[in-house]
Amino acid sequence: MPSSVRADPSRWRMLTIARFSLHLITALLSAVTAIRAIATGVPLLPAMLAAGVFLAWYATGAAFARGRFTGGWLGGLSILWLGMLLISSEFVWLSFPLLLLAGHVLRRWPSVIFAVPVLAAAILTPILHQVPITFAHVVGPLLGGGFALAISLGYDALLRDAVERERLIDSLVRTQEEMASLQHELARTQRDAGAEQERTRLARDLHDTIAQELSSMVLMARTGDGAVMPQIESLAQHSLGDLRRIVAALAPAELEGAALAAAIARMLEALRDATGITTDLSVAPDLPPLPTSQEVVFLRVAQSALANVRQHAHAAAVSVAFAVDAGTVTMTVADDGVGFVAGESATTSTSYGLSAMRSRLREFGGALEVRSAPGEGTTLVAALPAGRMPGGAERVPGGNG
C-alpha cells in the first residue's frame, strides 16, 4: 500500500471500507451458494467443504498475499472455483467476487483477459449440469460480471490517480521549500556581496580623504615650523568633516537628527495612523547610552516586528518597551493579535523576518526570544549586551541625537 494512501485518513478509510465490503460479499455468497447447492440435492459435506476451502484460501490471500504473490493467489482461487462448479451450478455466483478481485489485483488488460474464461465458465456451467441454457443464464453473468469488473477497475484507477496527485503535491511542496531555501541563500549572498562592496568603498574613501590629509599633517608637523599650524588646523577641520560625512552615510535615515526612542516613536505613530492600532512606547529611566551600531540593530528589529504586526497579527494594540537588567539591554515588542505556534517551521515572510532579526542580534552577541500561542498575541524580546562606542561617543535612546 502506498505510504501516501496511509498518510491520508479519509482515503485509507475509503479503502478499508471497500475491502471490508468485498470480504463481506465473498463470505455471504459462499454461504448462500453452499446452502442453495444443498437445497438442490448436493450432499451436505461436499458443499460445505468446498465453500470452506474457498473461504479459507480467500482469507489466507487477503491476509498475507502481497506483490507478485497476489496473481498466484487469484489463480489458485479461480481453480478452486472451477472445481466448485463441478459440484453445483449454484457456485456460479462466486464469479462476481472473483471479477472484483481481478480489477484490483491485475492491470486493466490482464483483468479483462482473466474475465473472459471466468464469464465463459459461468455461462456454460448449466450445460455441465444438464440445465437448459436460457437468456438469463447468458445475460446475467455478462451484465453482473462486467459490472463487477468495471467497478473494480474504476475504483482502482481512482485510487492510482489519487496516489499520483499526492505524489505530485509532495513534489511541488518539496520544490517550493527548495526554492525558498535558494532564495534565502541568494539573499544572504547578495547581502554579503553588498557588505563587501561597502567595506571596499569605505576603505577607498578613508584612504583618499582622511588618510591623505593625516599624512600631510604629519609631514608638516615634523618641520617644526609654527607658520604651518593654520594649515594643519585647516586640514584637521577638513578631515573631521569628511569623517562626519562618512559616519552619517552609515547611519539609517530614521536615526538622522534623532535618537532611537524618537525614531521608534515616529514608527509607532505611523502605524497607528495607518491601521488604527493603539501604540505605546516606554523607556526605562536607567537605560544606559547605546552606541549607534546597537541603535541600528534595535531599530531594524523593531521595523521588522512592527511590519509583522501590520501584516499578520490583526492586533488592536502594540507596545514597545526598553529596559536594562544585569548589563543587558532588552527591547520588548508585544501585541494582542492572533498569535501563532512559536517555533513552528514554515516558509512564510514572518519566519524569514524572525530569522533576519536573530541574525542581526547574533552579530552583536545578542539573542531573540519569541513567545506566542494561537489567540494569545505575540511577544518578541530582543536583547543586546550594553556597550559604548569607542572614544566615549554615545547615543541615548531617550535623548537627542
mmCIF file of C-alpha atoms in Angstrom:
data_model
loop_
_atom_site.group_PDB
_atom_site.id
_atom_site.type_symbol
_atom_site.label_atom_id
_atom_site.label_comp_id
_atom_site.label_asym_id
_atom_site.label_seq_id
_atom_site.Cartn_x
_atom_site.Cartn_y
_atom_site.Cartn_z
ATOM 1 C CA MET A 1 0.000 0.000 0.000
ATOM 2 C CA PRO A 2 1.480 3.411 -0.960
ATOM 3 C CA SER A 3 2.533 5.494 2.025
ATOM 4 C CA SER A 4 0.577 8.492 0.697
ATOM 5 C CA VAL A 5 -2.634 6.464 0.984
ATOM 6 C CA ARG A 6 -1.829 5.568 4.598
ATOM 7 C CA ALA A 7 -0.994 9.229 5.307
ATOM 8 C CA ASP A 8 -4.465 10.372 4.157
ATOM 9 C CA PRO A 9 -7.011 9.214 6.778
ATOM 10 C CA SER A 10 -10.049 9.697 4.524
ATOM 11 C CA ARG A 11 -8.504 7.749 1.645
ATOM 12 C CA TRP A 12 -7.353 4.989 3.980
ATOM 13 C CA ARG A 13 -10.862 4.804 5.444
ATOM 14 C CA MET A 14 -12.412 4.510 1.964
ATOM 15 C CA LEU A 15 -10.026 1.718 1.021
ATOM 16 C CA THR A 16 -10.729 -0.111 4.270
ATOM 17 C CA ILE A 17 -14.486 0.109 3.683
ATOM 18 C CA ALA A 18 -14.103 -1.183 0.100
ATOM 19 C CA ARG A 19 -12.030 -4.159 1.251
ATOM 20 C CA PHE A 20 -14.426 -4.957 4.071
ATOM 21 C CA SER A 21 -17.334 -4.849 1.610
ATOM 22 C CA LEU A 22 -15.535 -7.266 -0.743
ATOM 23 C CA HIS A 23 -14.787 -9.655 2.133
ATOM 24 C CA LEU A 24 -18.409 -9.497 3.285
ATOM 25 C CA ILE A 25 -19.784 -10.152 -0.229
ATOM 26 C CA THR A 26 -17.468 -13.137 -0.682
ATOM 27 C CA ALA A 27 -18.396 -14.664 2.674
ATOM 28 C CA LEU A 28 -22.155 -14.162 2.126
ATOM 29 C CA LEU A 29 -22.093 -15.537 -1.428
ATOM 30 C CA SER A 30 -20.087 -18.590 -0.291
ATOM 31 C CA ALA A 31 -22.611 -19.331 2.446
ATOM 32 C CA VAL A 32 -25.683 -18.668 0.280
ATOM 33 C CA THR A 33 -24.445 -20.700 -2.701
ATOM 34 C CA ALA A 34 -23.488 -23.613 -0.433
ATOM 35 C CA ILE A 35 -26.973 -23.600 1.105
ATOM 36 C CA ARG A 36 -28.638 -23.414 -2.338
ATOM 37 C CA ALA A 37 -26.426 -26.261 -3.584
ATOM 38 C CA ILE A 38 -27.520 -28.393 -0.640
ATOM 39 C CA ALA A 39 -31.138 -27.451 -1.371
ATOM 40 C CA THR A 40 -30.764 -28.675 -4.985
ATOM 41 C CA GLY A 41 -29.540 -32.103 -3.880
ATOM 42 C CA VAL A 42 -25.787 -31.731 -3.386
ATOM 43 C CA PRO A 43 -24.642 -33.700 -0.326
ATOM 44 C CA LEU A 44 -24.005 -31.553 2.733
ATOM 45 C CA LEU A 45 -20.348 -32.475 3.231
ATOM 46 C CA PRO A 46 -19.054 -31.714 -0.301
ATOM 47 C CA ALA A 47 -20.996 -28.434 -0.477
ATOM 48 C CA MET A 48 -19.825 -27.155 2.910
ATOM 49 C CA LEU A 49 -16.280 -28.441 2.392
ATOM 50 C CA ALA A 50 -15.996 -26.691 -0.999
ATOM 51 C CA ALA A 51 -17.277 -23.395 0.404
ATOM 52 C CA GLY A 52 -14.997 -23.708 3.450
ATOM 53 C CA VAL A 53 -11.855 -24.384 1.392
ATOM 54 C CA PHE A 54 -12.712 -21.489 -0.927
ATOM 55 C CA LEU A 55 -13.158 -19.094 2.006
ATOM 56 C CA ALA A 56 -10.001 -20.347 3.734
ATOM 57 C CA TRP A 57 -7.877 -19.757 0.629
ATOM 58 C CA TYR A 58 -9.523 -16.366 0.123
ATOM 59 C CA ALA A 59 -8.850 -15.303 3.733
ATOM 60 C CA THR A 60 -5.221 -16.511 3.573
ATOM 61 C CA GLY A 61 -4.509 -14.460 0.463
ATOM 62 C CA ALA A 62 -6.359 -11.405 1.772
ATOM 63 C CA ALA A 63 -4.202 -11.502 4.901
ATOM 64 C CA PHE A 64 -0.782 -12.419 3.508
ATOM 65 C CA ALA A 65 -0.616 -12.185 -0.313
ATOM 66 C CA ARG A 66 1.382 -9.128 -1.422
ATOM 67 C CA GLY A 67 3.089 -8.025 -4.618
ATOM 68 C CA ARG A 68 3.678 -10.727 -7.244
ATOM 69 C CA PHE A 69 2.117 -13.381 -4.991
ATOM 70 C CA THR A 70 -1.355 -11.877 -5.442
ATOM 71 C CA GLY A 71 -1.531 -13.154 -9.034
ATOM 72 C CA GLY A 72 -0.822 -16.726 -7.922
ATOM 73 C CA TRP A 73 -3.316 -16.394 -5.104
ATOM 74 C CA LEU A 74 -6.038 -15.227 -7.527
ATOM 75 C CA GLY A 75 -5.166 -18.094 -9.905
ATOM 76 C CA GLY A 76 -5.492 -20.631 -7.099
ATOM 77 C CA LEU A 77 -8.834 -19.131 -6.064
ATOM 78 C CA SER A 78 -10.061 -19.434 -9.656
ATOM 79 C CA ILE A 79 -9.053 -23.114 -9.833
ATOM 80 C CA LEU A 80 -10.942 -23.791 -6.603
ATOM 81 C CA TRP A 81 -13.976 -22.032 -8.054
ATOM 82 C CA LEU A 82 -13.841 -24.140 -11.224
ATOM 83 C CA GLY A 83 -13.769 -27.248 -9.068
ATOM 84 C CA MET A 84 -16.821 -25.979 -7.167
ATOM 85 C CA LEU A 85 -18.678 -25.575 -10.482
ATOM 86 C CA LEU A 86 -18.288 -29.308 -10.975
ATOM 87 C CA ILE A 87 -20.203 -29.850 -7.751
ATOM 88 C CA SER A 88 -23.060 -27.411 -8.353
ATOM 89 C CA SER A 89 -24.067 -24.676 -10.780
ATOM 90 C CA GLU A 90 -25.121 -22.546 -7.782
ATOM 91 C CA PHE A 91 -21.455 -21.657 -7.217
ATOM 92 C CA VAL A 92 -21.591 -19.590 -10.429
ATOM 93 C CA TRP A 93 -22.430 -16.593 -8.233
ATOM 94 C CA LEU A 94 -18.892 -16.614 -6.818
ATOM 95 C CA SER A 95 -17.694 -15.304 -10.187
ATOM 96 C CA PHE A 96 -18.656 -11.801 -9.027
ATOM 97 C CA PRO A 97 -16.094 -11.541 -6.182
ATOM 98 C CA LEU A 98 -13.513 -13.128 -8.496
ATOM 99 C CA LEU A 99 -14.030 -10.352 -11.054
ATOM 100 C CA LEU A 100 -13.991 -7.700 -8.330
ATOM 101 C CA LEU A 101 -10.657 -9.101 -7.187
ATOM 102 C CA ALA A 102 -9.302 -9.213 -10.750
ATOM 103 C CA GLY A 103 -9.848 -5.471 -11.248
ATOM 104 C CA HIS A 104 -7.937 -4.741 -8.046
ATOM 105 C CA VAL A 105 -5.136 -7.306 -8.277
ATOM 106 C CA LEU A 106 -4.424 -7.240 -12.040
ATOM 107 C CA ARG A 107 -3.816 -4.440 -14.506
ATOM 108 C CA ARG A 108 -6.563 -3.359 -16.893
ATOM 109 C CA TRP A 109 -5.980 -5.652 -19.865
ATOM 110 C CA PRO A 110 -4.853 -8.710 -17.862
ATOM 111 C CA SER A 111 -8.030 -8.361 -15.786
ATOM 112 C CA VAL A 112 -10.163 -8.230 -18.961
ATOM 113 C CA ILE A 113 -8.392 -11.336 -20.308
ATOM 114 C CA PHE A 114 -8.964 -13.052 -16.960
ATOM 115 C CA ALA A 115 -12.665 -12.164 -17.093
ATOM 116 C CA VAL A 116 -13.243 -13.952 -20.430
ATOM 117 C CA PRO A 117 -12.768 -17.568 -19.200
ATOM 118 C CA VAL A 118 -14.500 -16.756 -15.915
ATOM 119 C CA LEU A 119 -17.620 -15.492 -17.698
ATOM 120 C CA ALA A 120 -17.460 -18.369 -20.189
ATOM 121 C CA ALA A 121 -17.347 -20.875 -17.332
ATOM 122 C CA ALA A 122 -20.264 -19.132 -15.606
ATOM 123 C CA ILE A 123 -22.364 -19.263 -18.781
ATOM 124 C CA LEU A 124 -21.520 -22.882 -19.747
ATOM 125 C CA THR A 125 -21.817 -24.437 -16.266
ATOM 126 C CA PRO A 126 -25.592 -25.092 -16.601
ATOM 127 C CA ILE A 127 -24.805 -27.295 -19.634
ATOM 128 C CA LEU A 128 -22.469 -29.369 -17.464
ATOM 129 C CA HIS A 129 -25.320 -29.983 -15.022
ATOM 130 C CA GLN A 130 -27.821 -30.644 -17.833
ATOM 131 C CA VAL A 131 -29.770 -27.482 -17.185
ATOM 132 C CA PRO A 132 -31.221 -25.819 -20.302
ATOM 133 C CA ILE A 133 -29.470 -22.508 -21.029
ATOM 134 C CA THR A 134 -31.856 -19.573 -21.014
ATOM 135 C CA PHE A 135 -31.442 -15.915 -21.866
ATOM 136 C CA ALA A 136 -30.944 -15.165 -18.159
ATOM 137 C CA HIS A 137 -28.118 -17.697 -17.938
ATOM 138 C CA VAL A 138 -26.204 -15.715 -20.579
ATOM 139 C CA VAL A 139 -27.123 -12.119 -19.836
ATOM 140 C CA GLY A 140 -26.945 -12.446 -16.041
ATOM 141 C CA PRO A 141 -23.258 -13.373 -15.806
ATOM 142 C CA LEU A 142 -22.320 -10.976 -18.598
ATOM 143 C CA LEU A 143 -24.053 -7.967 -17.053
ATOM 144 C CA GLY A 144 -23.265 -8.812 -13.439
ATOM 145 C CA GLY A 145 -19.672 -9.861 -14.077
ATOM 146 C CA GLY A 146 -18.995 -6.958 -16.404
ATOM 147 C CA PHE A 147 -20.439 -4.530 -13.871
ATOM 148 C CA ALA A 148 -18.322 -6.003 -11.086
ATOM 149 C CA LEU A 149 -15.160 -5.797 -13.193
ATOM 150 C CA ALA A 150 -15.934 -2.214 -14.260
ATOM 151 C CA ILE A 151 -16.495 -1.111 -10.665
ATOM 152 C CA SER A 152 -13.243 -2.690 -9.563
ATOM 153 C CA LEU A 153 -11.238 -1.191 -12.440
ATOM 154 C CA GLY A 154 -12.789 2.246 -11.917
ATOM 155 C CA TYR A 155 -12.112 2.272 -8.198
ATOM 156 C CA ASP A 156 -8.550 1.108 -8.727
ATOM 157 C CA ALA A 157 -7.986 3.824 -11.363
ATOM 158 C CA LEU A 158 -9.337 6.474 -8.977
ATOM 159 C CA LEU A 159 -7.034 5.215 -6.250
ATOM 160 C CA ARG A 160 -3.991 5.318 -8.543
ATOM 161 C CA ASP A 161 -4.907 8.841 -9.686
ATOM 162 C CA ALA A 162 -5.240 9.954 -6.072
ATOM 163 C CA VAL A 163 -1.846 8.468 -5.231
ATOM 164 C CA GLU A 164 -0.307 10.195 -8.263
ATOM 165 C CA ARG A 165 -1.858 13.534 -7.262
ATOM 166 C CA GLU A 166 -0.486 13.069 -3.768
ATOM 167 C CA ARG A 167 2.957 12.379 -5.204
ATOM 168 C CA LEU A 168 2.770 15.480 -7.399
ATOM 169 C CA ILE A 169 1.663 17.628 -4.456
ATOM 170 C CA ASP A 170 4.531 16.305 -2.324
ATOM 171 C CA SER A 171 6.939 17.053 -5.174
ATOM 172 C CA LEU A 172 5.542 20.574 -5.526
ATOM 173 C CA VAL A 173 5.876 21.225 -1.795
ATOM 174 C CA ARG A 174 9.482 19.979 -1.828
ATOM 175 C CA THR A 175 10.214 22.189 -4.844
ATOM 176 C CA GLN A 176 8.744 25.226 -3.081
ATOM 177 C CA GLU A 177 10.812 24.501 0.009
ATOM 178 C CA GLU A 178 13.957 24.165 -2.122
ATOM 179 C CA MET A 179 13.148 27.442 -3.916
ATOM 180 C CA ALA A 180 12.624 29.193 -0.583
ATOM 181 C CA SER A 181 15.973 27.854 0.626
ATOM 182 C CA LEU A 182 17.673 29.008 -2.573
ATOM 183 C CA GLN A 183 16.081 32.457 -2.271
ATOM 184 C CA HIS A 184 17.281 32.703 1.307
ATOM 185 C CA GLU A 185 20.796 31.672 0.233
ATOM 186 C CA LEU A 186 20.696 34.156 -2.651
ATOM 187 C CA ALA A 187 19.612 36.946 -0.319
ATOM 188 C CA ARG A 188 22.441 36.082 2.082
ATOM 189 C CA THR A 189 24.954 36.034 -0.780
ATOM 190 C CA GLN A 190 23.718 39.386 -2.064
ATOM 191 C CA ARG A 191 23.876 40.804 1.451
ATOM 192 C CA ASP A 192 27.437 39.561 1.897
ATOM 193 C CA ALA A 193 28.416 40.959 -1.510
ATOM 194 C CA GLY A 194 26.850 44.287 -0.618
ATOM 195 C CA ALA A 195 28.720 44.367 2.680
ATOM 196 C CA GLU A 196 31.995 43.618 0.879
ATOM 197 C CA GLN A 197 31.341 46.386 -1.633
ATOM 198 C CA GLU A 198 30.534 48.801 1.178
ATOM 199 C CA ARG A 199 33.757 47.912 3.011
ATOM 200 C CA THR A 200 35.710 48.492 -0.189
ATOM 201 C CA ARG A 201 34.035 51.846 -0.714
ATOM 202 C CA LEU A 202 34.703 52.917 2.867
ATOM 203 C CA ALA A 203 38.338 51.876 2.628
ATOM 204 C CA ARG A 204 38.740 53.867 -0.589
ATOM 205 C CA ASP A 205 37.006 56.932 0.884
ATOM 206 C CA LEU A 206 39.116 56.811 4.047
ATOM 207 C CA HIS A 207 42.319 56.401 2.065
ATOM 208 C CA ASP A 208 41.538 59.157 -0.438
ATOM 209 C CA THR A 209 40.416 61.709 2.174
ATOM 210 C CA ILE A 210 41.310 61.294 5.832
ATOM 211 C CA ALA A 211 44.428 59.142 5.400
ATOM 212 C CA GLN A 212 45.925 61.518 2.834
ATOM 213 C CA GLU A 213 45.169 64.599 4.915
ATOM 214 C CA LEU A 214 46.566 62.982 8.088
ATOM 215 C CA SER A 215 49.754 62.140 6.186
ATOM 216 C CA SER A 216 50.053 65.765 5.100
ATOM 217 C CA MET A 217 49.587 66.959 8.685
ATOM 218 C CA VAL A 218 52.282 64.567 9.934
ATOM 219 C CA LEU A 219 54.746 65.839 7.347
ATOM 220 C CA MET A 220 54.022 69.489 8.192
ATOM 221 C CA ALA A 221 54.230 68.836 11.942
ATOM 222 C CA ARG A 222 57.690 67.283 11.518
ATOM 223 C CA THR A 223 59.049 70.528 10.105
ATOM 224 C CA GLY A 224 58.589 72.179 13.498
ATOM 225 C CA ASP A 225 57.600 75.412 11.733
ATOM 226 C CA GLY A 226 54.896 77.283 13.666
ATOM 227 C CA ALA A 227 53.798 79.017 10.471
ATOM 228 C CA VAL A 228 52.188 75.807 9.217
ATOM 229 C CA MET A 229 49.862 75.470 12.212
ATOM 230 C CA PRO A 230 46.952 77.229 10.438
ATOM 231 C CA GLN A 231 47.334 74.797 7.550
ATOM 232 C CA ILE A 232 47.399 71.832 9.959
ATOM 233 C CA GLU A 233 44.260 73.161 11.665
ATOM 234 C CA SER A 234 42.533 73.591 8.318
ATOM 235 C CA LEU A 235 43.409 70.042 7.263
ATOM 236 C CA ALA A 236 42.222 68.696 10.631
ATOM 237 C CA GLN A 237 38.899 70.503 10.288
ATOM 238 C CA HIS A 238 38.522 69.167 6.763
ATOM 239 C CA SER A 239 39.332 65.615 7.892
ATOM 240 C CA LEU A 240 36.826 65.880 10.713
ATOM 241 C CA GLY A 241 34.177 66.975 8.232
ATOM 242 C CA ASP A 242 34.963 64.030 5.969
ATOM 243 C CA LEU A 243 34.773 61.635 8.915
ATOM 244 C CA ARG A 244 31.401 63.016 9.972
ATOM 245 C CA ARG A 245 30.141 62.686 6.410
ATOM 246 C CA ILE A 246 31.184 59.034 6.236
ATOM 247 C CA VAL A 247 29.662 58.237 9.629
ATOM 248 C CA ALA A 248 26.428 59.995 8.664
ATOM 249 C CA ALA A 249 26.250 57.941 5.485
ATOM 250 C CA LEU A 250 26.408 54.737 7.562
ATOM 251 C CA ALA A 251 23.582 55.628 9.944
ATOM 252 C CA PRO A 252 19.979 54.753 8.965
ATOM 253 C CA ALA A 253 17.866 57.647 7.728
ATOM 254 C CA GLU A 254 15.383 57.011 10.548
ATOM 255 C CA LEU A 255 18.089 57.870 13.114
ATOM 256 C CA GLU A 256 19.123 61.100 11.380
ATOM 257 C CA GLY A 257 18.622 64.019 13.762
ATOM 258 C CA ALA A 258 17.001 61.895 16.497
ATOM 259 C CA ALA A 259 17.780 59.108 18.922
ATOM 260 C CA LEU A 260 16.413 55.575 18.818
ATOM 261 C CA ALA A 261 13.389 56.210 21.038
ATOM 262 C CA ALA A 262 12.295 59.163 18.929
ATOM 263 C CA ALA A 263 12.708 57.136 15.722
ATOM 264 C CA ILE A 264 10.619 54.260 17.080
ATOM 265 C CA ALA A 265 8.023 56.736 18.365
ATOM 266 C CA ARG A 266 7.636 58.018 14.787
ATOM 267 C CA MET A 267 7.285 54.447 13.523
ATOM 268 C CA LEU A 268 4.563 53.711 16.105
ATOM 269 C CA GLU A 269 2.767 56.924 15.207
ATOM 270 C CA ALA A 270 2.823 55.982 11.516
ATOM 271 C CA LEU A 271 1.494 52.503 12.377
ATOM 272 C CA ARG A 272 -1.305 53.998 14.485
ATOM 273 C CA ASP A 273 -2.301 56.465 11.762
ATOM 274 C CA ALA A 274 -2.287 53.792 9.045
ATOM 275 C CA THR A 275 -4.096 50.976 10.882
ATOM 276 C CA GLY A 276 -5.793 52.421 13.971
ATOM 277 C CA ILE A 277 -3.764 50.113 16.234
ATOM 278 C CA THR A 278 -3.217 51.526 19.731
ATOM 279 C CA THR A 279 0.512 52.002 20.371
ATOM 280 C CA ASP A 280 2.671 52.570 23.434
ATOM 281 C CA LEU A 281 6.382 53.263 23.973
ATOM 282 C CA SER A 282 8.198 53.119 27.300
ATOM 283 C CA VAL A 283 11.904 53.634 28.060
ATOM 284 C CA ALA A 284 13.449 52.712 31.413
ATOM 285 C CA PRO A 285 14.996 55.750 33.170
ATOM 286 C CA ASP A 286 18.203 53.820 33.917
ATOM 287 C CA LEU A 287 18.771 52.777 30.307
ATOM 288 C CA PRO A 288 22.491 53.280 29.537
ATOM 289 C CA PRO A 289 23.770 55.129 26.466
ATOM 290 C CA LEU A 290 23.855 52.915 23.377
ATOM 291 C CA PRO A 291 26.363 53.010 20.532
ATOM 292 C CA THR A 292 24.975 53.768 17.095
ATOM 293 C CA SER A 293 25.587 50.196 15.947
ATOM 294 C CA GLN A 294 23.281 48.844 18.662
ATOM 295 C CA GLU A 295 20.681 51.527 17.960
ATOM 296 C CA VAL A 296 20.677 50.409 14.330
ATOM 297 C CA VAL A 297 20.125 46.759 15.361
ATOM 298 C CA PHE A 298 17.222 47.644 17.668
ATOM 299 C CA LEU A 299 15.731 49.924 15.017
ATOM 300 C CA ARG A 300 15.810 47.223 12.328
ATOM 301 C CA VAL A 301 14.368 44.599 14.692
ATOM 302 C CA ALA A 302 11.567 46.992 15.656
ATOM 303 C CA GLN A 303 10.843 47.743 11.991
ATOM 304 C CA SER A 304 10.544 44.046 11.155
ATOM 305 C CA ALA A 305 8.445 43.275 14.249
ATOM 306 C CA LEU A 306 6.019 46.144 13.562
ATOM 307 C CA ALA A 307 5.784 45.082 9.921
ATOM 308 C CA ASN A 308 4.708 41.615 11.092
ATOM 309 C CA VAL A 309 2.127 43.216 13.396
ATOM 310 C CA ARG A 310 0.742 45.252 10.489
ATOM 311 C CA GLN A 311 0.617 42.313 8.027
ATOM 312 C CA HIS A 312 -0.181 39.239 10.122
ATOM 313 C CA ALA A 313 -1.165 39.924 13.734
ATOM 314 C CA HIS A 314 -4.651 41.528 13.322
ATOM 315 C CA ALA A 315 -3.873 43.242 16.626
ATOM 316 C CA ALA A 316 -5.707 46.046 18.406
ATOM 317 C CA ALA A 317 -2.704 47.217 20.454
ATOM 318 C CA VAL A 318 1.064 47.003 20.332
ATOM 319 C CA SER A 319 3.705 48.209 22.752
ATOM 320 C CA VAL A 320 7.478 48.708 22.630
ATOM 321 C CA ALA A 321 9.474 48.839 25.877
ATOM 322 C CA PHE A 322 13.190 49.324 26.578
ATOM 323 C CA ALA A 323 14.698 48.016 29.813
ATOM 324 C CA VAL A 324 18.078 47.084 31.254
ATOM 325 C CA ASP A 325 18.933 44.235 33.597
ATOM 326 C CA ALA A 326 22.365 42.959 34.652
ATOM 327 C CA GLY A 327 24.150 44.738 31.832
ATOM 328 C CA THR A 328 21.722 43.563 29.148
ATOM 329 C CA VAL A 329 19.509 45.962 27.237
ATOM 330 C CA THR A 330 16.178 44.499 26.076
ATOM 331 C CA MET A 331 13.569 45.753 23.669
ATOM 332 C CA THR A 332 10.153 44.079 24.045
ATOM 333 C CA VAL A 333 7.567 44.307 21.262
ATOM 334 C CA ALA A 334 4.195 42.884 22.355
ATOM 335 C CA ASP A 335 0.838 42.735 20.541
ATOM 336 C CA ASP A 336 -2.573 41.268 21.355
ATOM 337 C CA GLY A 337 -3.092 39.724 17.923
ATOM 338 C CA VAL A 338 -3.918 36.238 16.688
ATOM 339 C CA GLY A 339 -0.509 34.807 17.576
ATOM 340 C CA PHE A 340 0.972 31.620 16.159
ATOM 341 C CA VAL A 341 2.656 28.386 17.212
ATOM 342 C CA ALA A 342 6.086 29.563 18.373
ATOM 343 C CA GLY A 343 8.926 27.505 16.936
ATOM 344 C CA GLU A 344 6.838 26.086 14.106
ATOM 345 C CA SER A 345 8.800 25.913 10.829
ATOM 346 C CA ALA A 346 7.134 27.487 7.851
ATOM 347 C CA THR A 347 8.178 29.101 4.639
ATOM 348 C CA THR A 348 6.472 32.438 5.340
ATOM 349 C CA SER A 349 7.533 36.060 5.456
ATOM 350 C CA THR A 350 7.096 36.012 9.246
ATOM 351 C CA SER A 351 9.604 33.179 9.695
ATOM 352 C CA TYR A 352 12.087 34.894 7.381
ATOM 353 C CA GLY A 353 11.667 38.116 9.382
ATOM 354 C CA LEU A 354 12.384 36.280 12.629
ATOM 355 C CA SER A 355 15.472 34.672 11.083
ATOM 356 C CA ALA A 356 16.735 38.088 9.979
ATOM 357 C CA MET A 357 16.164 39.516 13.469
ATOM 358 C CA ARG A 358 18.084 36.680 15.106
ATOM 359 C CA SER A 359 20.915 37.074 12.597
ATOM 360 C CA ARG A 360 21.258 40.816 13.304
ATOM 361 C CA LEU A 361 21.250 40.297 17.057
ATOM 362 C CA ARG A 362 23.754 37.410 16.948
ATOM 363 C CA GLU A 363 26.252 39.617 15.117
ATOM 364 C CA PHE A 364 26.396 41.790 18.260
ATOM 365 C CA GLY A 365 26.252 38.981 20.816
ATOM 366 C CA GLY A 366 22.512 39.301 21.334
ATOM 367 C CA ALA A 367 19.511 36.981 21.130
ATOM 368 C CA LEU A 368 15.818 36.987 20.262
ATOM 369 C CA GLU A 369 13.085 35.299 22.306
ATOM 370 C CA VAL A 370 9.653 34.662 20.792
ATOM 371 C CA ARG A 371 6.629 33.962 22.986
ATOM 372 C CA SER A 372 3.341 33.285 21.214
ATOM 373 C CA ALA A 373 0.348 30.986 21.035
ATOM 374 C CA PRO A 374 -2.754 30.976 18.811
ATOM 375 C CA GLY A 375 -5.183 33.599 20.059
ATOM 376 C CA GLU A 376 -2.812 34.914 22.756
ATOM 377 C CA GLY A 377 -0.799 37.512 20.878
ATOM 378 C CA THR A 378 2.940 37.630 20.311
ATOM 379 C CA THR A 379 5.844 38.973 22.367
ATOM 380 C CA LEU A 380 9.343 39.473 20.932
ATOM 381 C CA VAL A 381 12.222 40.195 23.307
ATOM 382 C CA ALA A 382 15.418 41.403 21.630
ATOM 383 C CA ALA A 383 18.445 41.501 23.961
ATOM 384 C CA LEU A 384 21.920 43.005 23.496
ATOM 385 C CA PRO A 385 24.771 43.429 25.959
ATOM 386 C CA ALA A 386 25.039 47.085 26.954
ATOM 387 C CA GLY A 387 28.008 48.715 25.208
ATOM 388 C CA ARG A 388 29.597 52.042 24.349
ATOM 389 C CA MET A 389 31.140 53.360 21.194
ATOM 390 C CA PRO A 390 34.931 53.722 21.124
ATOM 391 C CA GLY A 391 36.186 57.034 22.395
ATOM 392 C CA GLY A 392 33.201 57.651 24.625
ATOM 393 C CA ALA A 393 30.866 58.836 21.854
ATOM 394 C CA GLU A 394 27.401 57.681 22.832
ATOM 395 C CA ARG A 395 23.774 57.750 21.780
ATOM 396 C CA VAL A 396 20.996 57.752 24.376
ATOM 397 C CA PRO A 397 17.683 56.218 23.274
ATOM 398 C CA GLY A 398 15.671 58.746 25.147
ATOM 399 C CA GLY A 399 17.757 61.814 24.368
ATOM 400 C CA ASN A 400 18.709 63.876 21.377
ATOM 401 C CA GLY A 401 20.992 62.559 18.644
#
